[in-house]
Amino acid sequence: MSCFLLDVTPLSSVPTARLDLRDVAKRFGPTTALDGVSLTVAPGEVHTLLGENGAGKSTLMHIAFGMLQPDRGSIVVDGVPRLITSPRMARDAGLGMVHQHFTTVPALTVAENLALAQGVAAGQWKRSPTFQDPLLGRLSDGLDPGAPVEQLSVGEKQRLEILKAVVQGQQMLLLDEPTAVLTPGETTDLLQWVQAFAAAGGSVVFITHKLAEARLVGDSVTVLRHGTVRLTGALGEFTTEALAQAMIGRASARTVAPKRPSARSDGDVVVRVRNLQLAARGQSTNPEGSGVSFDVRAGEIVGLVAIEGQGQRELLLAIAGVGSAAPGTVEVVGRAVLIPEDRTTEGIIGEFSLVENIALASDAAAPWVGRWGTLDWEALRQRTEMVVRTYGVQAPSTDMPVRSLSGGNQQKLVLGRALAANPSVVVAGNPTRGLDFQATTEMHQRLQETASSGVAVLVYSNDLDEVLALADRILVVSGGQVLIPDRADRDTIGQLMLAAERTP
Amino acid sequence: MEWVAVAGGFVAAAVRAGTPLLWAALGETLTERSGVINLGVEGAMLVGALAGTLGGFAGGPWVGVIAAAGAGGVASLVFAVLAIVARADQIITGTAITLGAVGVTGIVFRRAFGSTGPGLDLETFPSVSVPLLHRIPVLGEGLFHQPALTYLAVLVAGALAWFVFRTRWGLALRAVGESPEAARAAGISVRSVQLVATVVGGVAAGIGGATLVLAQVGTFAEKMTAGRGFIAIAIVVLGRWHPMGVLAAALFFGGASALQFLFQAMGFDVPYQLFLMLPYLLALAALTGVVGKARGPAALGVSSDEG
Amino acid sequence: MNRWMTVRRSIAAVLGGLGLLAIGLVAAGYDPGAAFGALFRGAFGSWYAFSSATLPRSVPLIILGLGFAIAYRSGALNIGGEGQFLVGAIAATWLGGMMGGVPPVLAIPIVLAGSVVAGALWIAIPVLLRLRFGVLEVISTLLLNFVAEALVSLMVQGPLQEAKGIYPQSDPIAVPSRLPIVGGTRLHLGFFLALALIGAAWFLFHRTLLGFRMKAIGLGPKAAHLVGRISVGSLLAVSLLVSGAIAGLAGGVEVTGVTYALFQNLSPGYGFTAIAVALLARGHPLGIVAAGVLFGALEAGAGAMQRDAGIPAVAVYVVQAVTIIIVLLADATLRRRPTPAAAT
Ligand SMILES: Nc1ncnc2c1ncn2[C@@H]1O[C@H](COP(=O)(O)OP(=O)(O)OP(=O)(O)O)[C@@H](O)[C@H]1O
Ligand SMILES: [Mg+2]
């Protein structure tokens, strides 16, 4: 009798997972990216996926979305096992994905990008660009279907990415670090949308490096480390400490570096900016308008924050003394060095060896440059070894291409190269972009030590939290102007960042 | 009355000289829209010219055109395998293909015709008049009394414009050329699109070479394309990667080549070498005026990583 | 990358090129044995063949190959070596004709300097177009080759035509402007000049800040600008100008050392063959010498092949094309090694 009872148990009483990844494994040559990972997402659930750089988060999502084929494991969508071998099949199965990097085509219009995602001609989108579904409507609000995507702001581009992912009614959304490029306000909007999407029955996998954000938006959590699941369950069950520990594999988890106890404000002025004219995106410098003026003192860390294209790049380059000079004056006492914003294309040359990358920062006066412009490679090698030792760059050899180092080690080399030149001013753009938790912490400590040793440090970062944690004082760059917030909290600064956008 | 004949003759010569360029440039437009720059288009034209000659002798002009299309396609397939599948540098691969085409056509040509050449008894395309239109004064005879391949090229230009801008395949093509990453994320096989665009582009270049032989010169000579493939690349830029712009630019260059005819007819005594230089100098001037204002596919010439 | 491996791959590439030529010849119904026999005899068959056919032909290839390599190192493609060679030759012919009575120690430097200046001026146009208007130097240098060809034709039928006015060629240049030759051969001073240039280039590339910076702007222009504080545009212009100047010199050396006169088809495509030379050597100066001599031998042998076996000399283009392709393929395969730190 009991057998029969079991048999008649209706299948529907077992809640079917929207997405069920089972025992997925993937290797790239010698690297094991995933080693038996399982992940289940129920309808209406926001599942956060955490892990350090290289933990395998993106790889797992690429497999679910058909962009990579797993070596082992299976994908079950709404109870049906699926063989997904292309993004198109994934979309048809009801999955949508927002990638870690933008996948819109800048030169094509909004309508064309949407059509591309659906695999249709763009004509239909040009005719009826509005949506019935209020969730989609919120995303498409204010997006001109005929505008080229390159003219959109970062926040609008991100909304278009999500719209592309769910435009065919997809209910399973994979979001790979969607907030990394957004301002605080845009982030809030996005998180609210994700919650609304889940409330309407949609499911989400949400990847982020920010624990606070995960807490805000997530129902459940999975932590990956070295390609295996280290922890999974409802988010409420775990302390932040426990999550961080699972991510980095050991205790000692502070999410941000502690404020320096003794920030000095009495050092000599080493950077004096006077009436510097900066060109913000979409504006030209107004010659009669007032430029930017401020000082930076030895021993302090000044944080710069801005949304995209407000003139901050010109400001950083002007202080570092590279690039075409903007009108106005910048006086620097001593030597200013630059840590460029984009490490991989601006900070290093990937094909060059460590030694050659050190050599890159040579001028005619460098000790290894001879009178006739000759190079002393032996002296350079010694210099490289000094940097590698002092700054803990982990590299098997100084002759290997820098491309094959991890991002964290590359950035240590960049920082070491800059500091070895005995600068009086360090100008750092996005010093921890793309770095994981541990590498970020180390970088922050280095910058703080540098300031404590009497060097003026300017830090620009897309990540407001990073600047809040590091800086002794904060300047907001907006519309080619520098604004000083009266209080150093997220809201005040977030408002100032958008000042120029509001009052055109 | 005299000037009417001269002007009419000039227009006819311009269209005639522009047609091979148009074919090659339309093909290259398709190729470049997919993000691939094929300097082997010169080689594809050259093998097309030879195949057109051989095919023309064997079975008449249309057989020649088909042979040329095939030969141009094969030359570009070799390019595509190297530059797209194996991801070798596109510029250098293209140069090598052109170099190889000079060698291969040299060998085959000598083998087929000895060192004396094929002579001039090749059957070429007759000019076909478009009813009524060819009676338009001055322009009519030039524009509407042309070989079939000319009309066909214009139709192809229109069809290509429709394809690139109105169909979902065209959208995919443009996406690949602008951002392979984004195209891949949309589920498009970047490599397949580039392969097809490059091979079809080579087919058109081959037909361009055949046009040179079967609708213009009437015979083959070593290195006879003389840089027309490279001019076609300039035409693509000048035409801003738009088939209709390319159509206009090809006519313009045809006109530049036909100036010699015009000047001779008008009795000016100018060294002919200056006319030889003119198309290349114009191409340079055109590039100067256009680049910066128009923008090519963003990923042009960049070997794409995967897929 | 292991240097010996690179050398082996280059040799394999050349063998591959020859192999494919053999297959092609068989397919076209020629006797490959006879063809290669003639090829070899023409290039290495005797001391005279080597010193008077192979080596003199390698001189323009070495110099032009070096010119290409210098621009290539900075990330620029100068495909216009052929044109710069021709205008260098025009300048040398013009100046060389006026050197009657001038002592050779003056005449030769003046004539060669003229060819250097001509080559630099010729490439100055693409440089200007690139810096001012963003026109890719690949296309502009290429297009100017055809202009230079027409210019040669214009010259030998116009201002520089021989006094008799019959053939489209110039009169021979004055004796003092001709390069000295090694007794009993046709090997001229230009060969040693080429070797000296190679030595200088090696020093520039490997031992100086300037040479290092050239490589930096080629591989990472943004980092070179921001970290190296290099003015990328200016350095690129300098590289291209030097590249063109060297190619012009090759034309001057050809006229003063080999032909003594200007005529059409002065170059059997040396400018393009030199690209293969530079690539085969992967831009390394010493490799350029080896590859230049090898391809000089092919050019020399090609003449014999056409004479003795009836195979068109252009067939060696096939060898060159296949060599380039195999080198490209080998390098492309290497590039595909996985990059461990490429976390996405
Ligand atoms: N296409 C690939 N080829 C080789 N190795 C790869 C490839 N893609 C990823 N990897 C490797 O697989 C591992 C996991 O990478 P993955 O991109 O999934 O990490 P992630 O968790 O998304 O990191 P991040 O936080 O930096 O985005 C890394 O070691 C990475 O180097
Ligand atoms: Mg990732």
PDB file of C-alpha atoms in Angstrom, chain A residues 377-468:
ATOM      1  CA  TRP A 377      70.377  45.802 -18.975  1.00  0.00           C
ATOM      2  CA  GLU A 378      72.271  44.398 -16.009  1.00  0.00           C
ATOM      3  CA  ALA A 379      71.394  47.453 -13.907  1.00  0.00           C
ATOM      4  CA  LEU A 380      67.802  47.126 -15.053  1.00  0.00           C
ATOM      5  CA  ARG A 381      67.686  43.516 -14.038  1.00  0.00           C
ATOM      6  CA  GLN A 382      68.895  44.415 -10.574  1.00  0.00           C
ATOM      7  CA  ARG A 383      66.319  47.153 -10.333  1.00  0.00           C
ATOM      8  CA  THR A 384      63.595  44.698 -11.366  1.00  0.00           C
ATOM      9  CA  GLU A 385      64.691  42.167  -8.790  1.00  0.00           C
ATOM     10  CA  MET A 386      64.633  44.877  -6.161  1.00  0.00           C
ATOM     11  CA  VAL A 387      61.058  45.835  -7.079  1.00  0.00           C
ATOM     12  CA  VAL A 388      59.959  42.220  -7.199  1.00  0.00           C
ATOM     13  CA  ARG A 389      61.417  41.539  -3.766  1.00  0.00           C
ATOM     14  CA  THR A 390      60.298  44.734  -2.092  1.00  0.00           C
ATOM     15  CA  TYR A 391      56.741  44.636  -3.325  1.00  0.00           C
ATOM     16  CA  GLY A 392      56.194  40.902  -3.161  1.00  0.00           C
ATOM     17  CA  VAL A 393      55.568  40.348  -6.869  1.00  0.00           C
ATOM     18  CA  GLN A 394      55.183  36.646  -7.351  1.00  0.00           C
ATOM     19  CA  ALA A 395      56.842  35.711 -10.621  1.00  0.00           C
ATOM     20  CA  PRO A 396      58.872  32.638 -11.515  1.00  0.00           C
ATOM     21  CA  SER A 397      61.313  34.740 -13.520  1.00  0.00           C
ATOM     22  CA  THR A 398      61.911  38.358 -14.425  1.00  0.00           C
ATOM     23  CA  ASP A 399      62.273  37.399 -18.077  1.00  0.00           C
ATOM     24  CA  MET A 400      58.772  36.052 -18.559  1.00  0.00           C
ATOM     25  CA  PRO A 401      56.093  38.127 -20.252  1.00  0.00           C
ATOM     26  CA  VAL A 402      54.129  40.183 -17.757  1.00  0.00           C
ATOM     27  CA  ARG A 403      50.925  39.062 -19.441  1.00  0.00           C
ATOM     28  CA  SER A 404      51.258  35.698 -17.738  1.00  0.00           C
ATOM     29  CA  LEU A 405      51.199  37.191 -14.205  1.00  0.00           C
ATOM     30  CA  SER A 406      47.936  37.484 -12.317  1.00  0.00           C
ATOM     31  CA  GLY A 407      46.315  40.907 -12.195  1.00  0.00           C
ATOM     32  CA  GLY A 408      47.298  41.427  -8.588  1.00  0.00           C
ATOM     33  CA  ASN A 409      50.960  40.731  -9.280  1.00  0.00           C
ATOM     34  CA  GLN A 410      50.907  42.932 -12.346  1.00  0.00           C
ATOM     35  CA  GLN A 411      49.558  45.776 -10.269  1.00  0.00           C
ATOM     36  CA  LYS A 412      52.201  45.235  -7.605  1.00  0.00           C
ATOM     37  CA  LEU A 413      54.828  45.578 -10.292  1.00  0.00           C
ATOM     38  CA  VAL A 414      53.204  48.767 -11.550  1.00  0.00           C
ATOM     39  CA  LEU A 415      53.059  50.231  -8.051  1.00  0.00           C
ATOM     40  CA  GLY A 416      56.590  49.080  -7.246  1.00  0.00           C
ATOM     41  CA  ARG A 417      57.932  50.594 -10.441  1.00  0.00           C
ATOM     42  CA  ALA A 418      56.270  53.891  -9.566  1.00  0.00           C
ATOM     43  CA  LEU A 419      57.420  53.987  -5.948  1.00  0.00           C
ATOM     44  CA  ALA A 420      60.971  52.918  -6.760  1.00  0.00           C
ATOM     45  CA  ALA A 421      61.379  56.200  -8.610  1.00  0.00           C
ATOM     46  CA  ASN A 422      61.193  58.067  -5.260  1.00  0.00           C
ATOM     47  CA  PRO A 423      58.201  60.183  -6.158  1.00  0.00           C
ATOM     48  CA  SER A 424      56.826  63.034  -4.098  1.00  0.00           C
ATOM     49  CA  VAL A 425      53.375  62.538  -5.631  1.00  0.00           C
ATOM     50  CA  VAL A 426      51.608  59.302  -6.611  1.00  0.00           C
ATOM     51  CA  VAL A 427      48.609  59.639  -8.926  1.00  0.00           C
ATOM     52  CA  ALA A 428      46.685  56.363  -8.962  1.00  0.00           C
ATOM     53  CA  GLY A 429      43.701  55.656 -11.208  1.00  0.00           C
ATOM     54  CA  ASN A 430      41.561  52.661 -10.289  1.00  0.00           C
ATOM     55  CA  PRO A 431      44.413  51.071  -8.343  1.00  0.00           C
ATOM     56  CA  THR A 432      42.415  47.927  -7.587  1.00  0.00           C
ATOM     57  CA  ARG A 433      40.226  47.539 -10.665  1.00  0.00           C
ATOM     58  CA  GLY A 434      39.456  43.880 -11.227  1.00  0.00           C
ATOM     59  CA  LEU A 435      41.576  42.797  -8.270  1.00  0.00           C
ATOM     60  CA  ASP A 436      40.159  40.428  -5.705  1.00  0.00           C
ATOM     61  CA  PHE A 437      39.817  40.874  -2.010  1.00  0.00           C
ATOM     62  CA  GLN A 438      43.330  40.009  -0.902  1.00  0.00           C
ATOM     63  CA  ALA A 439      45.121  41.853  -3.656  1.00  0.00           C
ATOM     64  CA  THR A 440      42.915  44.870  -3.003  1.00  0.00           C
ATOM     65  CA  THR A 441      43.729  44.878   0.690  1.00  0.00           C
ATOM     66  CA  GLU A 442      47.446  44.702  -0.016  1.00  0.00           C
ATOM     67  CA  MET A 443      47.254  47.512  -2.513  1.00  0.00           C
ATOM     68  CA  HIS A 444      45.395  49.701  -0.042  1.00  0.00           C
ATOM     69  CA  GLN A 445      47.961  49.039   2.645  1.00  0.00           C
ATOM     70  CA  ARG A 446      50.783  49.996   0.287  1.00  0.00           C
ATOM     71  CA  LEU A 447      49.118  53.244  -0.663  1.00  0.00           C
ATOM     72  CA  GLN A 448      48.566  54.124   2.982  1.00  0.00           C
ATOM     73  CA  GLU A 449      52.166  53.329   3.889  1.00  0.00           C
ATOM     74  CA  THR A 450      53.284  55.476   1.003  1.00  0.00           C
ATOM     75  CA  ALA A 451      51.283  58.410   2.269  1.00  0.00           C
ATOM     76  CA  SER A 452      52.529  57.879   5.793  1.00  0.00           C
ATOM     77  CA  SER A 453      56.083  58.080   4.525  1.00  0.00           C
ATOM     78  CA  GLY A 454      55.402  61.640   3.396  1.00  0.00           C
ATOM     79  CA  VAL A 455      54.292  61.195  -0.187  1.00  0.00           C
ATOM     80  CA  ALA A 456      51.178  62.923  -1.502  1.00  0.00           C
ATOM     81  CA  VAL A 457      48.756  60.342  -2.880  1.00  0.00           C
ATOM     82  CA  LEU A 458      45.852  61.055  -5.217  1.00  0.00           C
ATOM     83  CA  VAL A 459      43.485  58.157  -5.725  1.00  0.00           C
ATOM     84  CA  TYR A 460      40.798  58.130  -8.356  1.00  0.00           C
ATOM     85  CA  SER A 461      38.439  55.175  -8.367  1.00  0.00           C
ATOM     86  CA  ASN A 462      35.116  54.178  -9.927  1.00  0.00           C
ATOM     87  CA  ASP A 463      34.346  52.528  -6.643  1.00  0.00           C
ATOM     88  CA  LEU A 464      33.115  55.113  -4.168  1.00  0.00           C
ATOM     89  CA  ASP A 465      33.506  52.738  -1.234  1.00  0.00           C
ATOM     90  CA  GLU A 466      37.190  52.328  -2.008  1.00  0.00           C
ATOM     91  CA  VAL A 467      37.735  56.076  -1.972  1.00  0.00           C
ATOM     92  CA  LEU A 468      35.688  56.464   1.197  1.00  0.00           C
TER      93      LEU A 468
END
